[in-house]
Amino acid sequence: MKLLNIFLTIVVLTVSIALAVYLAGCNKRATRAVVVSLLQQIPRSCLVMETAEELTLASVDGGSMLLGPRCGMAAAVRRSHWGIELSDIQLKDVVVSGREVRVKLPDPTVFDTAVDLASFRFLTRRSGLQAITDAVLGRSLFRELAEIACQTPPKYSLEQIQTRRKEFARRLNEQAATLFAAKDLVVRFE
């Protein structure tokens, strides 16, 4: 009889522990789903974290021996709008530990770039024959330079991207605490 009581006690304790572990896992999954859902509801316009200005350059080096030189260089200011696409956050990027939640942010991306047309500065050199050829063919050295400057995408190193990611995580940690306070969660972005 004692052996049966000990066995039943062990079975009840084992089932209780397994149920507690299962319920804790369900709670973590539910918390992850709530966090991802809240993050994905934030409008994209709110995620522009930085506007960076840089100088963009374009050059044309052409011409011929017969018609003479047709060269030019243009410089302009380009604005790039950096941000984080929160819809890219997956459930695997969210780690729950009690009330504390850690969210691994995706790498920041450039949402949009625009060249300030008023900032264009041109330096050109072309012969008279090239100028006549441009007029006859309906082409413009200034327009070609502007198109090259506007269409050249910005290039960023992995180090620049990671630096921005750390800065964005710091700013989100400072500013987004109230977003999750209603759900009684402490969220840390990494």
JSON list of C-alpha atoms in Angstrom, two decimals:
[
{"chain": "A", "resi": 1, "resn": "MET", "atom": "CA", "xyz": [0.00, 0.00, 0.00]},
{"chain": "A", "resi": 2, "resn": "LYS", "atom": "CA", "xyz": [2.83, 2.39, 0.89]},
{"chain": "A", "resi": 3, "resn": "LEU", "atom": "CA", "xyz": [4.50, 1.59, -2.37]},
{"chain": "A", "resi": 4, "resn": "LEU", "atom": "CA", "xyz": [1.31, 2.39, -4.26]},
{"chain": "A", "resi": 5, "resn": "ASN", "atom": "CA", "xyz": [0.96, 5.76, -2.45]},
{"chain": "A", "resi": 6, "resn": "ILE", "atom": "CA", "xyz": [4.58, 6.65, -3.23]},
{"chain": "A", "resi": 7, "resn": "PHE", "atom": "CA", "xyz": [4.09, 5.66, -6.86]},
{"chain": "A", "resi": 8, "resn": "LEU", "atom": "CA", "xyz": [0.88, 7.71, -7.17]},
{"chain": "A", "resi": 9, "resn": "THR", "atom": "CA", "xyz": [2.57, 10.72, -5.51]},
{"chain": "A", "resi": 10, "resn": "ILE", "atom": "CA", "xyz": [5.46, 10.49, -7.97]},
{"chain": "A", "resi": 11, "resn": "VAL", "atom": "CA", "xyz": [3.02, 10.24, -10.93]},
{"chain": "A", "resi": 12, "resn": "VAL", "atom": "CA", "xyz": [0.96, 13.23, -9.70]},
{"chain": "A", "resi": 13, "resn": "LEU", "atom": "CA", "xyz": [4.13, 15.32, -9.17]},
{"chain": "A", "resi": 14, "resn": "THR", "atom": "CA", "xyz": [5.48, 14.36, -12.60]},
{"chain": "A", "resi": 15, "resn": "VAL", "atom": "CA", "xyz": [2.20, 15.24, -14.32]},
{"chain": "A", "resi": 16, "resn": "SER", "atom": "CA", "xyz": [2.03, 18.54, -12.37]},
{"chain": "A", "resi": 17, "resn": "ILE", "atom": "CA", "xyz": [5.58, 19.49, -13.37]},
{"chain": "A", "resi": 18, "resn": "ALA", "atom": "CA", "xyz": [4.95, 18.55, -17.02]},
{"chain": "A", "resi": 19, "resn": "LEU", "atom": "CA", "xyz": [1.74, 20.61, -17.03]},
{"chain": "A", "resi": 20, "resn": "ALA", "atom": "CA", "xyz": [3.55, 23.60, -15.49]},
{"chain": "A", "resi": 21, "resn": "VAL", "atom": "CA", "xyz": [6.33, 23.39, -18.08]},
{"chain": "A", "resi": 22, "resn": "TYR", "atom": "CA", "xyz": [3.76, 23.10, -20.89]},
{"chain": "A", "resi": 23, "resn": "LEU", "atom": "CA", "xyz": [1.77, 26.09, -19.62]},
{"chain": "A", "resi": 24, "resn": "ALA", "atom": "CA", "xyz": [4.96, 28.14, -19.20]},
{"chain": "A", "resi": 25, "resn": "GLY", "atom": "CA", "xyz": [5.87, 27.33, -22.81]},
{"chain": "A", "resi": 26, "resn": "CYS", "atom": "CA", "xyz": [2.39, 28.34, -23.98]},
{"chain": "A", "resi": 27, "resn": "ASN", "atom": "CA", "xyz": [2.71, 31.61, -22.04]},
{"chain": "A", "resi": 28, "resn": "LYS", "atom": "CA", "xyz": [6.07, 32.34, -23.71]},
{"chain": "A", "resi": 29, "resn": "ARG", "atom": "CA", "xyz": [4.64, 31.58, -27.16]},
{"chain": "A", "resi": 30, "resn": "ALA", "atom": "CA", "xyz": [1.64, 33.82, -26.46]},
{"chain": "A", "resi": 31, "resn": "THR", "atom": "CA", "xyz": [3.91, 36.62, -25.21]},
{"chain": "A", "resi": 32, "resn": "ARG", "atom": "CA", "xyz": [6.09, 36.31, -28.33]},
{"chain": "A", "resi": 33, "resn": "ALA", "atom": "CA", "xyz": [3.02, 36.46, -30.56]},
{"chain": "A", "resi": 34, "resn": "VAL", "atom": "CA", "xyz": [1.72, 39.57, -28.74]},
{"chain": "A", "resi": 35, "resn": "VAL", "atom": "CA", "xyz": [5.08, 41.36, -29.04]},
{"chain": "A", "resi": 36, "resn": "VAL", "atom": "CA", "xyz": [5.44, 40.56, -32.76]},
{"chain": "A", "resi": 37, "resn": "SER", "atom": "CA", "xyz": [1.83, 41.60, -33.38]},
{"chain": "A", "resi": 38, "resn": "LEU", "atom": "CA", "xyz": [2.31, 44.94, -31.60]},
{"chain": "A", "resi": 39, "resn": "LEU", "atom": "CA", "xyz": [5.54, 45.65, -33.48]},
{"chain": "A", "resi": 40, "resn": "GLN", "atom": "CA", "xyz": [3.98, 44.86, -36.84]},
{"chain": "A", "resi": 41, "resn": "GLN", "atom": "CA", "xyz": [1.09, 47.25, -36.18]},
{"chain": "A", "resi": 42, "resn": "ILE", "atom": "CA", "xyz": [3.40, 50.26, -36.01]},
{"chain": "A", "resi": 43, "resn": "PRO", "atom": "CA", "xyz": [3.09, 52.29, -39.22]},
{"chain": "A", "resi": 44, "resn": "ARG", "atom": "CA", "xyz": [6.14, 52.26, -41.46]},
{"chain": "A", "resi": 45, "resn": "SER", "atom": "CA", "xyz": [6.46, 56.05, -41.37]},
{"chain": "A", "resi": 46, "resn": "CYS", "atom": "CA", "xyz": [7.20, 55.85, -37.66]},
{"chain": "A", "resi": 47, "resn": "LEU", "atom": "CA", "xyz": [10.21, 53.67, -38.27]},
{"chain": "A", "resi": 48, "resn": "VAL", "atom": "CA", "xyz": [12.33, 56.18, -40.14]},
{"chain": "A", "resi": 49, "resn": "MET", "atom": "CA", "xyz": [15.03, 56.49, -37.53]},
{"chain": "A", "resi": 50, "resn": "GLU", "atom": "CA", "xyz": [17.52, 58.72, -39.30]},
{"chain": "A", "resi": 51, "resn": "THR", "atom": "CA", "xyz": [17.96, 60.95, -42.30]},
{"chain": "A", "resi": 52, "resn": "ALA", "atom": "CA", "xyz": [21.56, 61.00, -43.50]},
{"chain": "A", "resi": 53, "resn": "GLU", "atom": "CA", "xyz": [23.05, 63.44, -45.97]},
{"chain": "A", "resi": 54, "resn": "GLU", "atom": "CA", "xyz": [25.94, 62.57, -48.22]},
{"chain": "A", "resi": 55, "resn": "LEU", "atom": "CA", "xyz": [27.57, 63.85, -51.34]},
{"chain": "A", "resi": 56, "resn": "THR", "atom": "CA", "xyz": [26.86, 61.98, -54.57]},
{"chain": "A", "resi": 57, "resn": "LEU", "atom": "CA", "xyz": [29.11, 62.31, -57.60]},
{"chain": "A", "resi": 58, "resn": "ALA", "atom": "CA", "xyz": [28.64, 61.59, -61.28]},
{"chain": "A", "resi": 59, "resn": "SER", "atom": "CA", "xyz": [31.02, 61.81, -64.19]},
{"chain": "A", "resi": 60, "resn": "VAL", "atom": "CA", "xyz": [31.00, 61.45, -67.95]},
{"chain": "A", "resi": 61, "resn": "ASP", "atom": "CA", "xyz": [34.29, 61.06, -69.78]},
{"chain": "A", "resi": 62, "resn": "GLY", "atom": "CA", "xyz": [33.84, 60.84, -73.51]},
{"chain": "A", "resi": 63, "resn": "GLY", "atom": "CA", "xyz": [34.46, 62.47, -76.79]},
{"chain": "A", "resi": 64, "resn": "SER", "atom": "CA", "xyz": [36.56, 61.55, -79.75]},
{"chain": "A", "resi": 65, "resn": "MET", "atom": "CA", "xyz": [39.64, 62.65, -81.63]},
{"chain": "A", "resi": 66, "resn": "LEU", "atom": "CA", "xyz": [37.48, 64.01, -84.42]},
{"chain": "A", "resi": 67, "resn": "LEU", "atom": "CA", "xyz": [34.85, 65.92, -82.39]},
{"chain": "A", "resi": 68, "resn": "GLY", "atom": "CA", "xyz": [36.92, 66.78, -79.34]},
{"chain": "A", "resi": 69, "resn": "PRO", "atom": "CA", "xyz": [36.32, 66.26, -75.61]},
{"chain": "A", "resi": 70, "resn": "ARG", "atom": "CA", "xyz": [32.92, 65.75, -73.93]},
{"chain": "A", "resi": 71, "resn": "CYS", "atom": "CA", "xyz": [33.56, 65.49, -70.21]},
{"chain": "A", "resi": 72, "resn": "GLY", "atom": "CA", "xyz": [31.68, 66.48, -67.11]},
{"chain": "A", "resi": 73, "resn": "MET", "atom": "CA", "xyz": [31.37, 66.02, -63.40]},
{"chain": "A", "resi": 74, "resn": "ALA", "atom": "CA", "xyz": [28.44, 66.76, -61.10]},
{"chain": "A", "resi": 75, "resn": "ALA", "atom": "CA", "xyz": [28.05, 66.79, -57.34]},
{"chain": "A", "resi": 76, "resn": "ALA", "atom": "CA", "xyz": [24.85, 67.00, -55.31]},
{"chain": "A", "resi": 77, "resn": "VAL", "atom": "CA", "xyz": [23.54, 66.33, -51.81]},
{"chain": "A", "resi": 78, "resn": "ARG", "atom": "CA", "xyz": [21.62, 63.07, -51.39]},
{"chain": "A", "resi": 79, "resn": "ARG", "atom": "CA", "xyz": [19.36, 62.39, -48.42]},
{"chain": "A", "resi": 80, "resn": "SER", "atom": "CA", "xyz": [18.87, 58.78, -47.35]},
{"chain": "A", "resi": 81, "resn": "HIS", "atom": "CA", "xyz": [16.10, 57.81, -44.95]},
{"chain": "A", "resi": 82, "resn": "TRP", "atom": "CA", "xyz": [17.20, 54.92, -42.74]},
{"chain": "A", "resi": 83, "resn": "GLY", "atom": "CA", "xyz": [14.87, 52.77, -40.71]},
{"chain": "A", "resi": 84, "resn": "ILE", "atom": "CA", "xyz": [13.93, 49.35, -39.46]},
{"chain": "A", "resi": 85, "resn": "GLU", "atom": "CA", "xyz": [11.25, 47.21, -41.06]},
{"chain": "A", "resi": 86, "resn": "LEU", "atom": "CA", "xyz": [9.52, 45.72, -38.00]},
{"chain": "A", "resi": 87, "resn": "SER", "atom": "CA", "xyz": [7.41, 43.41, -40.16]},
{"chain": "A", "resi": 88, "resn": "ASP", "atom": "CA", "xyz": [10.64, 41.44, -40.75]},
{"chain": "A", "resi": 89, "resn": "ILE", "atom": "CA", "xyz": [10.75, 40.41, -37.06]},
{"chain": "A", "resi": 90, "resn": "GLN", "atom": "CA", "xyz": [9.95, 36.71, -36.71]},
{"chain": "A", "resi": 91, "resn": "LEU", "atom": "CA", "xyz": [8.89, 34.74, -33.63]},
{"chain": "A", "resi": 92, "resn": "LYS", "atom": "CA", "xyz": [12.42, 33.30, -33.43]},
{"chain": "A", "resi": 93, "resn": "ASP", "atom": "CA", "xyz": [13.77, 36.85, -32.92]},
{"chain": "A", "resi": 94, "resn": "VAL", "atom": "CA", "xyz": [11.80, 37.24, -29.68]},
{"chain": "A", "resi": 95, "resn": "VAL", "atom": "CA", "xyz": [13.10, 35.65, -26.45]},
{"chain": "A", "resi": 96, "resn": "VAL", "atom": "CA", "xyz": [10.80, 35.65, -23.40]},
{"chain": "A", "resi": 97, "resn": "SER", "atom": "CA", "xyz": [12.03, 35.30, -19.83]},
{"chain": "A", "resi": 98, "resn": "GLY", "atom": "CA", "xyz": [9.20, 35.98, -17.40]},
{"chain": "A", "resi": 99, "resn": "ARG", "atom": "CA", "xyz": [8.03, 39.58, -17.92]},
{"chain": "A", "resi": 100, "resn": "GLU", "atom": "CA", "xyz": [11.22, 40.48, -19.78]},
{"chain": "A", "resi": 101, "resn": "VAL", "atom": "CA", "xyz": [11.27, 40.18, -23.55]},
{"chain": "A", "resi": 102, "resn": "ARG", "atom": "CA", "xyz": [14.34, 40.61, -25.80]},
{"chain": "A", "resi": 103, "resn": "VAL", "atom": "CA", "xyz": [13.77, 41.46, -29.43]},
{"chain": "A", "resi": 104, "resn": "LYS", "atom": "CA", "xyz": [16.56, 41.10, -32.00]},
{"chain": "A", "resi": 105, "resn": "LEU", "atom": "CA", "xyz": [16.09, 43.84, -34.55]},
{"chain": "A", "resi": 106, "resn": "PRO", "atom": "CA", "xyz": [16.65, 43.21, -38.26]},
{"chain": "A", "resi": 107, "resn": "ASP", "atom": "CA", "xyz": [19.40, 45.17, -39.98]},
{"chain": "A", "resi": 108, "resn": "PRO", "atom": "CA", "xyz": [18.40, 48.73, -40.81]},
{"chain": "A", "resi": 109, "resn": "THR", "atom": "CA", "xyz": [17.74, 49.51, -44.44]},
{"chain": "A", "resi": 110, "resn": "VAL", "atom": "CA", "xyz": [17.51, 52.58, -46.60]},
{"chain": "A", "resi": 111, "resn": "PHE", "atom": "CA", "xyz": [13.80, 53.22, -47.19]},
{"chain": "A", "resi": 112, "resn": "ASP", "atom": "CA", "xyz": [14.23, 56.07, -49.62]},
{"chain": "A", "resi": 113, "resn": "THR", "atom": "CA", "xyz": [16.87, 58.28, -51.18]},
{"chain": "A", "resi": 114, "resn": "ALA", "atom": "CA", "xyz": [16.40, 61.65, -52.83]},
{"chain": "A", "resi": 115, "resn": "VAL", "atom": "CA", "xyz": [18.87, 63.98, -54.48]},
{"chain": "A", "resi": 116, "resn": "ASP", "atom": "CA", "xyz": [18.43, 67.66, -53.70]},
{"chain": "A", "resi": 117, "resn": "LEU", "atom": "CA", "xyz": [18.18, 69.13, -57.20]},
{"chain": "A", "resi": 118, "resn": "ALA", "atom": "CA", "xyz": [18.97, 72.64, -55.94]},
{"chain": "A", "resi": 119, "resn": "SER", "atom": "CA", "xyz": [22.34, 71.45, -54.67]},
{"chain": "A", "resi": 120, "resn": "PHE", "atom": "CA", "xyz": [23.65, 70.28, -58.06]},
{"chain": "A", "resi": 121, "resn": "ARG", "atom": "CA", "xyz": [26.98, 71.73, -59.15]},
{"chain": "A", "resi": 122, "resn": "PHE", "atom": "CA", "xyz": [28.32, 70.95, -62.61]},
{"chain": "A", "resi": 123, "resn": "LEU", "atom": "CA", "xyz": [31.74, 71.18, -64.17]},
{"chain": "A", "resi": 124, "resn": "THR", "atom": "CA", "xyz": [31.78, 70.42, -67.89]},
{"chain": "A", "resi": 125, "resn": "ARG", "atom": "CA", "xyz": [34.15, 70.61, -70.79]},
{"chain": "A", "resi": 126, "resn": "ARG", "atom": "CA", "xyz": [33.18, 70.01, -74.37]},
{"chain": "A", "resi": 127, "resn": "SER", "atom": "CA", "xyz": [34.30, 71.25, -77.72]},
{"chain": "A", "resi": 128, "resn": "GLY", "atom": "CA", "xyz": [32.18, 73.32, -80.05]},
{"chain": "A", "resi": 129, "resn": "LEU", "atom": "CA", "xyz": [31.67, 70.34, -82.33]},
{"chain": "A", "resi": 130, "resn": "GLN", "atom": "CA", "xyz": [30.43, 68.28, -79.35]},
{"chain": "A", "resi": 131, "resn": "ALA", "atom": "CA", "xyz": [28.01, 71.10, -78.43]},
{"chain": "A", "resi": 132, "resn": "ILE", "atom": "CA", "xyz": [26.63, 71.10, -81.98]},
{"chain": "A", "resi": 133, "resn": "THR", "atom": "CA", "xyz": [26.36, 67.29, -81.95]},
{"chain": "A", "resi": 134, "resn": "ASP", "atom": "CA", "xyz": [24.51, 67.43, -78.60]},
{"chain": "A", "resi": 135, "resn": "ALA", "atom": "CA", "xyz": [22.05, 69.98, -80.03]},
{"chain": "A", "resi": 136, "resn": "VAL", "atom": "CA", "xyz": [21.46, 67.94, -83.20]},
{"chain": "A", "resi": 137, "resn": "LEU", "atom": "CA", "xyz": [21.01, 64.65, -81.31]},
{"chain": "A", "resi": 138, "resn": "GLY", "atom": "CA", "xyz": [18.89, 66.27, -78.57]},
{"chain": "A", "resi": 139, "resn": "ARG", "atom": "CA", "xyz": [21.11, 65.17, -75.75]},
{"chain": "A", "resi": 140, "resn": "SER", "atom": "CA", "xyz": [22.30, 67.18, -72.77]},
{"chain": "A", "resi": 141, "resn": "LEU", "atom": "CA", "xyz": [25.48, 66.65, -70.78]},
{"chain": "A", "resi": 142, "resn": "PHE", "atom": "CA", "xyz": [23.85, 68.25, -67.73]},
{"chain": "A", "resi": 143, "resn": "ARG", "atom": "CA", "xyz": [20.84, 65.90, -67.91]},
{"chain": "A", "resi": 144, "resn": "GLU", "atom": "CA", "xyz": [23.11, 62.86, -68.31]},
{"chain": "A", "resi": 145, "resn": "LEU", "atom": "CA", "xyz": [25.12, 63.86, -65.24]},
{"chain": "A", "resi": 146, "resn": "ALA", "atom": "CA", "xyz": [21.95, 64.50, -63.23]},
{"chain": "A", "resi": 147, "resn": "GLU", "atom": "CA", "xyz": [20.51, 61.10, -64.20]},
{"chain": "A", "resi": 148, "resn": "ILE", "atom": "CA", "xyz": [23.71, 59.31, -63.22]},
{"chain": "A", "resi": 149, "resn": "ALA", "atom": "CA", "xyz": [23.80, 61.12, -59.85]},
{"chain": "A", "resi": 150, "resn": "CYS", "atom": "CA", "xyz": [20.13, 60.38, -59.13]},
{"chain": "A", "resi": 151, "resn": "GLN", "atom": "CA", "xyz": [20.24, 56.72, -60.19]},
{"chain": "A", "resi": 152, "resn": "THR", "atom": "CA", "xyz": [23.45, 55.68, -58.46]},
{"chain": "A", "resi": 153, "resn": "PRO", "atom": "CA", "xyz": [22.39, 53.86, -55.27]},
{"chain": "A", "resi": 154, "resn": "PRO", "atom": "CA", "xyz": [24.24, 54.59, -52.05]},
{"chain": "A", "resi": 155, "resn": "LYS", "atom": "CA", "xyz": [26.65, 51.92, -50.82]},
{"chain": "A", "resi": 156, "resn": "TYR", "atom": "CA", "xyz": [27.17, 51.26, -47.12]},
{"chain": "A", "resi": 157, "resn": "SER", "atom": "CA", "xyz": [29.59, 48.97, -45.34]},
{"chain": "A", "resi": 158, "resn": "LEU", "atom": "CA", "xyz": [28.52, 46.26, -42.91]},
{"chain": "A", "resi": 159, "resn": "GLU", "atom": "CA", "xyz": [30.16, 48.28, -40.13]},
{"chain": "A", "resi": 160, "resn": "GLN", "atom": "CA", "xyz": [28.02, 51.34, -40.94]},
{"chain": "A", "resi": 161, "resn": "ILE", "atom": "CA", "xyz": [24.87, 49.20, -40.92]},
{"chain": "A", "resi": 162, "resn": "GLN", "atom": "CA", "xyz": [25.73, 47.58, -37.56]},
{"chain": "A", "resi": 163, "resn": "THR", "atom": "CA", "xyz": [26.55, 50.97, -36.00]},
{"chain": "A", "resi": 164, "resn": "ARG", "atom": "CA", "xyz": [23.16, 52.29, -37.06]},
{"chain": "A", "resi": 165, "resn": "ARG", "atom": "CA", "xyz": [21.46, 49.14, -35.75]},
{"chain": "A", "resi": 166, "resn": "LYS", "atom": "CA", "xyz": [22.99, 49.63, -32.29]},
{"chain": "A", "resi": 167, "resn": "GLU", "atom": "CA", "xyz": [21.97, 53.28, -32.27]},
{"chain": "A", "resi": 168, "resn": "PHE", "atom": "CA", "xyz": [18.41, 52.45, -33.35]},
{"chain": "A", "resi": 169, "resn": "ALA", "atom": "CA", "xyz": [18.14, 49.77, -30.65]},
{"chain": "A", "resi": 170, "resn": "ARG", "atom": "CA", "xyz": [19.30, 52.27, -28.02]},
{"chain": "A", "resi": 171, "resn": "ARG", "atom": "CA", "xyz": [16.73, 54.82, -29.15]},
{"chain": "A", "resi": 172, "resn": "LEU", "atom": "CA", "xyz": [13.94, 52.27, -29.30]},
{"chain": "A", "resi": 173, "resn": "ASN", "atom": "CA", "xyz": [14.77, 51.08, -25.78]},
{"chain": "A", "resi": 174, "resn": "GLU", "atom": "CA", "xyz": [14.45, 54.66, -24.54]},
{"chain": "A", "resi": 175, "resn": "GLN", "atom": "CA", "xyz": [11.26, 55.50, -26.41]},
{"chain": "A", "resi": 176, "resn": "ALA", "atom": "CA", "xyz": [9.21, 52.31, -26.76]},
{"chain": "A", "resi": 177, "resn": "ALA", "atom": "CA", "xyz": [8.92, 51.30, -23.10]},
{"chain": "A", "resi": 178, "resn": "THR", "atom": "CA", "xyz": [5.42, 52.77, -22.79]},
{"chain": "A", "resi": 179, "resn": "LEU", "atom": "CA", "xyz": [4.18, 50.79, -25.79]},
{"chain": "A", "resi": 180, "resn": "PHE", "atom": "CA", "xyz": [4.44, 47.51, -23.87]},
{"chain": "A", "resi": 181, "resn": "ALA", "atom": "CA", "xyz": [3.61, 48.83, -20.38]},
{"chain": "A", "resi": 182, "resn": "ALA", "atom": "CA", "xyz": [-0.10, 48.13, -20.94]},
{"chain": "A", "resi": 183, "resn": "LYS", "atom": "CA", "xyz": [0.74, 44.46, -21.54]},
{"chain": "A", "resi": 184, "resn": "ASP", "atom": "CA", "xyz": [2.90, 44.41, -18.37]},
{"chain": "A", "resi": 185, "resn": "LEU", "atom": "CA", "xyz": [6.03, 43.55, -20.33]},
{"chain": "A", "resi": 186, "resn": "VAL", "atom": "CA", "xyz": [9.56, 44.93, -20.23]},
{"chain": "A", "resi": 187, "resn": "VAL", "atom": "CA", "xyz": [10.90, 44.85, -23.77]},
{"chain": "A", "resi": 188, "resn": "ARG", "atom": "CA", "xyz": [14.58, 45.28, -24.68]},
{"chain": "A", "resi": 189, "resn": "PHE", "atom": "CA", "xyz": [15.66, 45.73, -28.27]},
{"chain": "A", "resi": 190, "resn": "GLU", "atom": "CA", "xyz": [19.05, 44.37, -29.36]}
]
